[in-house]
PDB file of C-alpha atoms in Angstrom:
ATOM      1  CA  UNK A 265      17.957 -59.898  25.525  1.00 57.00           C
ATOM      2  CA  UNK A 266      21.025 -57.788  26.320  1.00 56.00           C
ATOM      3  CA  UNK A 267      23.423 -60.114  24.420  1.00 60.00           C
ATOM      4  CA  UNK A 268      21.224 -59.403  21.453  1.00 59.00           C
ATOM      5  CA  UNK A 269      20.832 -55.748  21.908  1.00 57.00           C
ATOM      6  CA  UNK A 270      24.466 -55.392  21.953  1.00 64.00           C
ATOM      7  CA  UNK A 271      25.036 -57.799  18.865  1.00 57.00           C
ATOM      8  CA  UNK A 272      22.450 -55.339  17.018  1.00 54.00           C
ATOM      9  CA  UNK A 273      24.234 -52.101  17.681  1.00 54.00           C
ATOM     10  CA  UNK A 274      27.191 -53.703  16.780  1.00 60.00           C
ATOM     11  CA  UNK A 275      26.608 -54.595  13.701  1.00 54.00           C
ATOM     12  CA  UNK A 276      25.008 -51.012  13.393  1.00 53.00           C
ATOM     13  CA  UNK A 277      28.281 -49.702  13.768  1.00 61.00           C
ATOM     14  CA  UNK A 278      29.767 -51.906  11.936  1.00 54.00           C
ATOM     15  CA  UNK A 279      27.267 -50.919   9.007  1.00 54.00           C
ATOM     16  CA  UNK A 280      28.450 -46.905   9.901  1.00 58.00           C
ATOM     17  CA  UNK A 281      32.174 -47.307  10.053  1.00 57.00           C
ATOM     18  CA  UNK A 282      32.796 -49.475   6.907  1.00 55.00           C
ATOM     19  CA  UNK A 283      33.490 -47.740   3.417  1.00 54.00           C
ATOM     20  CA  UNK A 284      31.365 -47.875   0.803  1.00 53.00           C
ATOM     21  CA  UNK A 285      31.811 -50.600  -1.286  1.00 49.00           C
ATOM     22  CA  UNK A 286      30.488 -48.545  -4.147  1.00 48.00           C
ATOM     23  CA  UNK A 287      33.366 -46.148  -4.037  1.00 50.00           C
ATOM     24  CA  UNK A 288      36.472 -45.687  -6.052  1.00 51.00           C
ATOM     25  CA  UNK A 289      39.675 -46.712  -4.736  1.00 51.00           C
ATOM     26  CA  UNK A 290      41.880 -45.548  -7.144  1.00 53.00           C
ATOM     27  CA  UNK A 291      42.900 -41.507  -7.466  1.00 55.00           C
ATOM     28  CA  UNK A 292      41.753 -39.902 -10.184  1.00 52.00           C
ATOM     29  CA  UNK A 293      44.016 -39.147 -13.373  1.00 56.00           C
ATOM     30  CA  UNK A 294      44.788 -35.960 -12.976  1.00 56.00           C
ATOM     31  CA  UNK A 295      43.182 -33.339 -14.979  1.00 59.00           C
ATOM     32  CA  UNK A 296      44.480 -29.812 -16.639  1.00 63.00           C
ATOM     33  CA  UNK A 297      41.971 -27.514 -18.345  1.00 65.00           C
ATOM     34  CA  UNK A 298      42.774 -25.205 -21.335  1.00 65.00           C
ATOM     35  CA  UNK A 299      42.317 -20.955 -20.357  1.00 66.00           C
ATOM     36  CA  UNK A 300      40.299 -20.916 -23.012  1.00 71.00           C
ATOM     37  CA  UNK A 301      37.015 -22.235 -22.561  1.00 74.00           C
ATOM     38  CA  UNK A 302      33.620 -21.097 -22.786  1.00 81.00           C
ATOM     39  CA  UNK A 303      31.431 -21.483 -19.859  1.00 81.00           C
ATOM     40  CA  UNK A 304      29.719 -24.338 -22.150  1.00 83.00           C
ATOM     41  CA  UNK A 305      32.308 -25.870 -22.588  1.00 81.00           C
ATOM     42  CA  UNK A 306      33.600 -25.658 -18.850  1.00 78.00           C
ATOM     43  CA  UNK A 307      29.814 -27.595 -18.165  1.00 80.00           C
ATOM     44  CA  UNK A 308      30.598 -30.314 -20.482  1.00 82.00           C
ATOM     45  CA  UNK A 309      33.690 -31.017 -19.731  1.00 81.00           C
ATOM     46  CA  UNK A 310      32.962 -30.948 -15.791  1.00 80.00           C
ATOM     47  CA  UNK A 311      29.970 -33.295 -16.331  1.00 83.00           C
ATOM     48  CA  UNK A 312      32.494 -36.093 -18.296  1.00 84.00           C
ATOM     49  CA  UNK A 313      34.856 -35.249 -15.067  1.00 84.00           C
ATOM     50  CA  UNK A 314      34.376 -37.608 -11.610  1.00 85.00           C
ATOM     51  CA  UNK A 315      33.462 -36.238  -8.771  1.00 85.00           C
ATOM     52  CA  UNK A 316      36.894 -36.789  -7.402  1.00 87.00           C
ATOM     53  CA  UNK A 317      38.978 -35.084 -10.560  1.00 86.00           C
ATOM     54  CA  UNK A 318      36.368 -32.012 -10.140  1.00 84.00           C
ATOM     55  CA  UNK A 319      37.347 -31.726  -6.405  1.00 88.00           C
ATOM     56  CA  UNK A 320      41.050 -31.937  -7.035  1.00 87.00           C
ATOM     57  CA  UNK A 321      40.698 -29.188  -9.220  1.00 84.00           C
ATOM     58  CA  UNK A 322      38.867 -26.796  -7.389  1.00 85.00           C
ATOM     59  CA  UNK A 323      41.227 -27.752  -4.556  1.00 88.00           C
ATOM     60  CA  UNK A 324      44.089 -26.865  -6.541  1.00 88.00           C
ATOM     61  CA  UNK A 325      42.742 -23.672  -7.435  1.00 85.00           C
ATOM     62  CA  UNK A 326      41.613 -22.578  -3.985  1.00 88.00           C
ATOM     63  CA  UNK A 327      45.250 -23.356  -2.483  1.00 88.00           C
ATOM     64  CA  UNK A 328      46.265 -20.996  -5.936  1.00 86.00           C
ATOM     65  CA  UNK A 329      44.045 -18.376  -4.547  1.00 87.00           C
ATOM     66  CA  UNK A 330      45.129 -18.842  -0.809  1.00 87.00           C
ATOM     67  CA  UNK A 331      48.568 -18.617  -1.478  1.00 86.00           C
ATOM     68  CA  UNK A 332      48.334 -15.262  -3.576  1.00 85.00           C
ATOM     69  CA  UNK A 333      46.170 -13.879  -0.843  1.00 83.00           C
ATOM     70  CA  UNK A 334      48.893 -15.236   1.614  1.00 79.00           C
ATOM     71  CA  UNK A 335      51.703 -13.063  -0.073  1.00 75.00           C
ATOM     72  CA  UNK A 336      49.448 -10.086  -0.365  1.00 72.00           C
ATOM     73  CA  UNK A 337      48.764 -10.724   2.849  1.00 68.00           C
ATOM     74  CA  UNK A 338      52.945 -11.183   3.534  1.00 68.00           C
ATOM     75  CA  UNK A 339      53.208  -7.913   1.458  1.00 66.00           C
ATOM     76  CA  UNK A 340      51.231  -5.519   3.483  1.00 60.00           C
ATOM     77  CA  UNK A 341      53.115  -4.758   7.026  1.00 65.00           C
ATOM     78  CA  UNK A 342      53.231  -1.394   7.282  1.00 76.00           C
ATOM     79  CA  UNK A 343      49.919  -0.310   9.536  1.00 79.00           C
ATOM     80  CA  UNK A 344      50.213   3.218   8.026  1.00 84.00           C
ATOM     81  CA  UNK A 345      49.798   1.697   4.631  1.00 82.00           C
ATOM     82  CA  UNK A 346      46.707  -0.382   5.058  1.00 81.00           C
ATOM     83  CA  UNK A 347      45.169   2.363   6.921  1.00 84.00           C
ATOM     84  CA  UNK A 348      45.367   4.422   3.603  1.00 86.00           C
ATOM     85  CA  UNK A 349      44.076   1.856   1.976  1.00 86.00           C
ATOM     86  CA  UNK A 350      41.223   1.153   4.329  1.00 86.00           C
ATOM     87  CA  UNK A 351      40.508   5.036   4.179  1.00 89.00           C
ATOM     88  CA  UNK A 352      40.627   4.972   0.310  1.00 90.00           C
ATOM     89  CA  UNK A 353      38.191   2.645  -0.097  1.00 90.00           C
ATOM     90  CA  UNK A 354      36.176   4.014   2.786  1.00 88.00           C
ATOM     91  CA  UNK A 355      35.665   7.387   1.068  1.00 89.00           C
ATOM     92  CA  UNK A 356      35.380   5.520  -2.432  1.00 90.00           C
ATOM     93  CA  UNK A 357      32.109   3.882  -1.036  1.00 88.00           C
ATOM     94  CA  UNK A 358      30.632   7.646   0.104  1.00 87.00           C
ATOM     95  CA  UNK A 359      31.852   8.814  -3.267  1.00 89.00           C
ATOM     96  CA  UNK A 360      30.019   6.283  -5.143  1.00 88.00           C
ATOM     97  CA  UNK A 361      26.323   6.392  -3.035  1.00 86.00           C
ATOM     98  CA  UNK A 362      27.192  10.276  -3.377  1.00 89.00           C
ATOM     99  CA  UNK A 363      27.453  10.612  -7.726  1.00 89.00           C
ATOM    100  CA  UNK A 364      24.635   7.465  -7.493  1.00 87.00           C
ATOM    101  CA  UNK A 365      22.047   9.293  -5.424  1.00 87.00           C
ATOM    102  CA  UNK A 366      20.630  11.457  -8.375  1.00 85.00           C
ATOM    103  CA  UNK A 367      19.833   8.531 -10.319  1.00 89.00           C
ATOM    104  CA  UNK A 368      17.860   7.279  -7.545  1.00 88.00           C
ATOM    105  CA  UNK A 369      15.126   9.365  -8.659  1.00 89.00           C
ATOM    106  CA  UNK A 370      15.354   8.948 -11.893  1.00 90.00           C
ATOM    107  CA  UNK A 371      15.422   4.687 -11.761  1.00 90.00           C
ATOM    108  CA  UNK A 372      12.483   4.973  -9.444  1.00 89.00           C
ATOM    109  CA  UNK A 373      10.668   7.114 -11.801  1.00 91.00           C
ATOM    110  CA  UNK A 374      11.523   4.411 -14.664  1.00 93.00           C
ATOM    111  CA  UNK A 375       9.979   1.575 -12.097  1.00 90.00           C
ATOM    112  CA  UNK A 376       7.057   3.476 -11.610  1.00 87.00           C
ATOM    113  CA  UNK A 377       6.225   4.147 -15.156  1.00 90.00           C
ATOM    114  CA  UNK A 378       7.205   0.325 -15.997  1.00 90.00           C
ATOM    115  CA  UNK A 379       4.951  -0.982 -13.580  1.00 88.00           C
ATOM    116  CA  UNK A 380       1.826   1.951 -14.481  1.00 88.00           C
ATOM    117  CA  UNK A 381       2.721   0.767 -18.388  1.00 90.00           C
ATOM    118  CA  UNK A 382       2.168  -3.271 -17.396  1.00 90.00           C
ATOM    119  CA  UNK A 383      -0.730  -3.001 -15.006  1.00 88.00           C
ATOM    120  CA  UNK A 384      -1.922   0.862 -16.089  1.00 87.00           C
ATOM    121  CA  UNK A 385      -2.999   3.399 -13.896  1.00 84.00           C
ATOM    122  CA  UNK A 386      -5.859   1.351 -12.348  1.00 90.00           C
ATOM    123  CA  UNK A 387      -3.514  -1.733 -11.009  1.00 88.00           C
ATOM    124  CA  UNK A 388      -1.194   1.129  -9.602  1.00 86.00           C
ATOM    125  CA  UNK A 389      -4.109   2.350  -7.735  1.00 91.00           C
ATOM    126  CA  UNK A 390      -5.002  -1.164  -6.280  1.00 92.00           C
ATOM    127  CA  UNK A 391      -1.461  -1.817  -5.871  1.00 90.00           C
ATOM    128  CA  UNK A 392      -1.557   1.463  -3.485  1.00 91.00           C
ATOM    129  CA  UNK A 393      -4.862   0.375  -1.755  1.00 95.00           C
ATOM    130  CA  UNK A 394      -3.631  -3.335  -1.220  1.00 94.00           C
ATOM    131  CA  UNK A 395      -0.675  -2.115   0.901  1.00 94.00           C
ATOM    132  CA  UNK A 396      -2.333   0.990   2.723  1.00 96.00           C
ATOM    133  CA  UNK A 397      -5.718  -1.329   4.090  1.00 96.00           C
ATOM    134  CA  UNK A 398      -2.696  -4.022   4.845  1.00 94.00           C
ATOM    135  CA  UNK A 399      -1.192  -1.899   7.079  1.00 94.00           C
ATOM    136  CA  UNK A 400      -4.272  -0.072   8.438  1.00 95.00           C
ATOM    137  CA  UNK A 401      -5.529  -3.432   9.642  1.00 93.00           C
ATOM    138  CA  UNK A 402      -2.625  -4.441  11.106  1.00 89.00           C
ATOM    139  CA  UNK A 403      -2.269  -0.933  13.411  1.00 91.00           C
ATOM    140  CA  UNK A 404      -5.832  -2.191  14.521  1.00 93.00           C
ATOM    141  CA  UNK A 405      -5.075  -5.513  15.478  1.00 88.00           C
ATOM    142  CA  UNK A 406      -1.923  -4.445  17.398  1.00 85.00           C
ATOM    143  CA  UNK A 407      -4.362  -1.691  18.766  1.00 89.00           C
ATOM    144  CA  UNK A 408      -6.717  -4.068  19.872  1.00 89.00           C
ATOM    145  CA  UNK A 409      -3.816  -6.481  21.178  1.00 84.00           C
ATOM    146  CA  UNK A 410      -3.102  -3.714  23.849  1.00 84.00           C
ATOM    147  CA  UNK A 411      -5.922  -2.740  24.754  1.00 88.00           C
ATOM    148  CA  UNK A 412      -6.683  -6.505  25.442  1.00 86.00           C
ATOM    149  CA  UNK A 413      -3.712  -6.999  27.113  1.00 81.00           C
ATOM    150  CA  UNK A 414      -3.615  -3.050  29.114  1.00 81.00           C
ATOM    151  CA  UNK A 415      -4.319  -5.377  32.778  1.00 79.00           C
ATOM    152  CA  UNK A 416      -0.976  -7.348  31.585  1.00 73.00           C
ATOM    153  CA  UNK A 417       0.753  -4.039  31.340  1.00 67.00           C
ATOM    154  CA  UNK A 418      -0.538  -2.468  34.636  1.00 69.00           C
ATOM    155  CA  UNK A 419       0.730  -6.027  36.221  1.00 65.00           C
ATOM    156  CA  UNK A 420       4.158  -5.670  34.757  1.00 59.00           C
ATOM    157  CA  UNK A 421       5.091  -2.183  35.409  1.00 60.00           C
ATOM    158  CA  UNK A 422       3.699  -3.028  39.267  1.00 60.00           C
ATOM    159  CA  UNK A 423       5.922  -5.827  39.496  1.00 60.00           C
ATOM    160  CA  UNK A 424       9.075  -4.022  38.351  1.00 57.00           C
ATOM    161  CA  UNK A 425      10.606  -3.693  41.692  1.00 64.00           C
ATOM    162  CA  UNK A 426      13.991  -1.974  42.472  1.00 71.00           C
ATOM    163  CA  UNK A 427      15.874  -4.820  42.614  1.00 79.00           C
ATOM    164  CA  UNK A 428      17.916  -6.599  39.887  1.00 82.00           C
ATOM    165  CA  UNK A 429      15.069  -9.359  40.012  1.00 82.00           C
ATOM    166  CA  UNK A 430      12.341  -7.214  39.913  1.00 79.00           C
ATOM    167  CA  UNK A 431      13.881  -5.565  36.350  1.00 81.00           C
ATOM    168  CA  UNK A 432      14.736  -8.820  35.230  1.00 85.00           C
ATOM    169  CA  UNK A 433      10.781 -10.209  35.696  1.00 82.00           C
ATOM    170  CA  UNK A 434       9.797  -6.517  33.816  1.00 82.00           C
ATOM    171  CA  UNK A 435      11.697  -6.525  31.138  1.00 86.00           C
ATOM    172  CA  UNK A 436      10.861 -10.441  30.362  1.00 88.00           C
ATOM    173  CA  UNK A 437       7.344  -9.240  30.395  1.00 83.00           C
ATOM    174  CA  UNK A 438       7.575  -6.488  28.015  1.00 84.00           C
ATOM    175  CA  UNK A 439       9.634  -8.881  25.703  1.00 90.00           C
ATOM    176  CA  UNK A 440       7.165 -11.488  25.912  1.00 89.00           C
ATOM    177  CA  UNK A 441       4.705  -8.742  25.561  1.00 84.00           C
ATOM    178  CA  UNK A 442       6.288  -7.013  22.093  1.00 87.00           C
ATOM    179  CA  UNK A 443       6.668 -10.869  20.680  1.00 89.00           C
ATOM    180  CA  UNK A 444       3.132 -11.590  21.136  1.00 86.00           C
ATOM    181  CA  UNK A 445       2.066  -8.584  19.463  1.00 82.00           C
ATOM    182  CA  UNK A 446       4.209  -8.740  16.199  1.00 86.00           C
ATOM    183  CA  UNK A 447       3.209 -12.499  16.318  1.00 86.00           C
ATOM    184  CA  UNK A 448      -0.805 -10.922  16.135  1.00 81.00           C
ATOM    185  CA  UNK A 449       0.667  -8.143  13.651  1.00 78.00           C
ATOM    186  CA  UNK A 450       2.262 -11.045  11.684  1.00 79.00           C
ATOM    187  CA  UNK A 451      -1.052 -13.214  11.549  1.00 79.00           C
ATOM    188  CA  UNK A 452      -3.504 -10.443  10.516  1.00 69.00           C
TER     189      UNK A 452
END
């Protein structure tokens, strides 16, 4: 019985470790592409392409990419430099949320009326009704969750002690306690 268990997962292993005999064992031609291609014709000529002469090519132009970013990288040693930089682009972000937040308004506005125009007035209304008696019966199921559970609470806030162990077993509680009830909020 052993002898054969052994033979078994041997030849298991056997069966992992070998190489496909479906695969290719000679490399791929190599393969250049012209600048100039359209992103049809990048598809078809990627779909006459091997799997292996698609791979060397995006390897070859990852290690392009990695070595520019490797000089830029090489480039930038001075920490008072890249902290301009970093500052730069810092307040460019707060520039461009501060010149984008008046159109805010105005692309809500355009959502509003786009959805009004598709469903009209009356599916806007629905729409509105849908999400407020979603949420009100939600608050009443997590209501009713704690006032189910209000011995629980009175349990756990007796059993907080003034010991490390004691905050430990209270604050376990009140996690266990705010999972279950956005688990019940989640159901309903």
């Amino acid at each position: 019985m052993l002898h054969s268990l052994r033979l078994v997962l041997s030849l298991v292993s056997v069966l992992f470790l070998a190489e496909p005999v479906y695969a290719q064992d000679s490399t791929p031609a190599p393969v250049s592409i012209p600048s100039d291609l359209t992103p049809e014709q990048v598809d078809g000529l990627v779909a006459r392409m091997s799997d292996d002469q698609v791979r060397s090519i995006l390897l070859e132009r990852l290690d392009a990419v990695a070595e520019k970013n490797a000089a830029a990288a090489e480039e930038r040693e001075d920490p008072i430099t890249e902290l301009n930089e970093v500052w730069s682009e810092m307040v460019a972000s707060w520039t461009h949320v501060i010149t984008t937040v008046p159109n805010l308004f105005s692309a809500q506005a355009t959502a509003i009326k786009n959805f009004v125009a598709t469903f009209t007035s009356y599916g806007a209304l629905v729409l509105l009704g849908l999400v407020a008696s979603v949420l009100v019966v939600g608050f009443i199921a997590e209501k009713l969750f704690e006032v189910l559970t209000r011995r629980w609470h009175v349990l756990t806030e007796a059993e907080a002690e003034g010991d490390l162990w004691g905050a430990v077993r209270y604050l376990f509680g009140r996690f266990c306690r705010e999972i279950a009830g956005l688990v019940v909020f989640y159901v309903v």
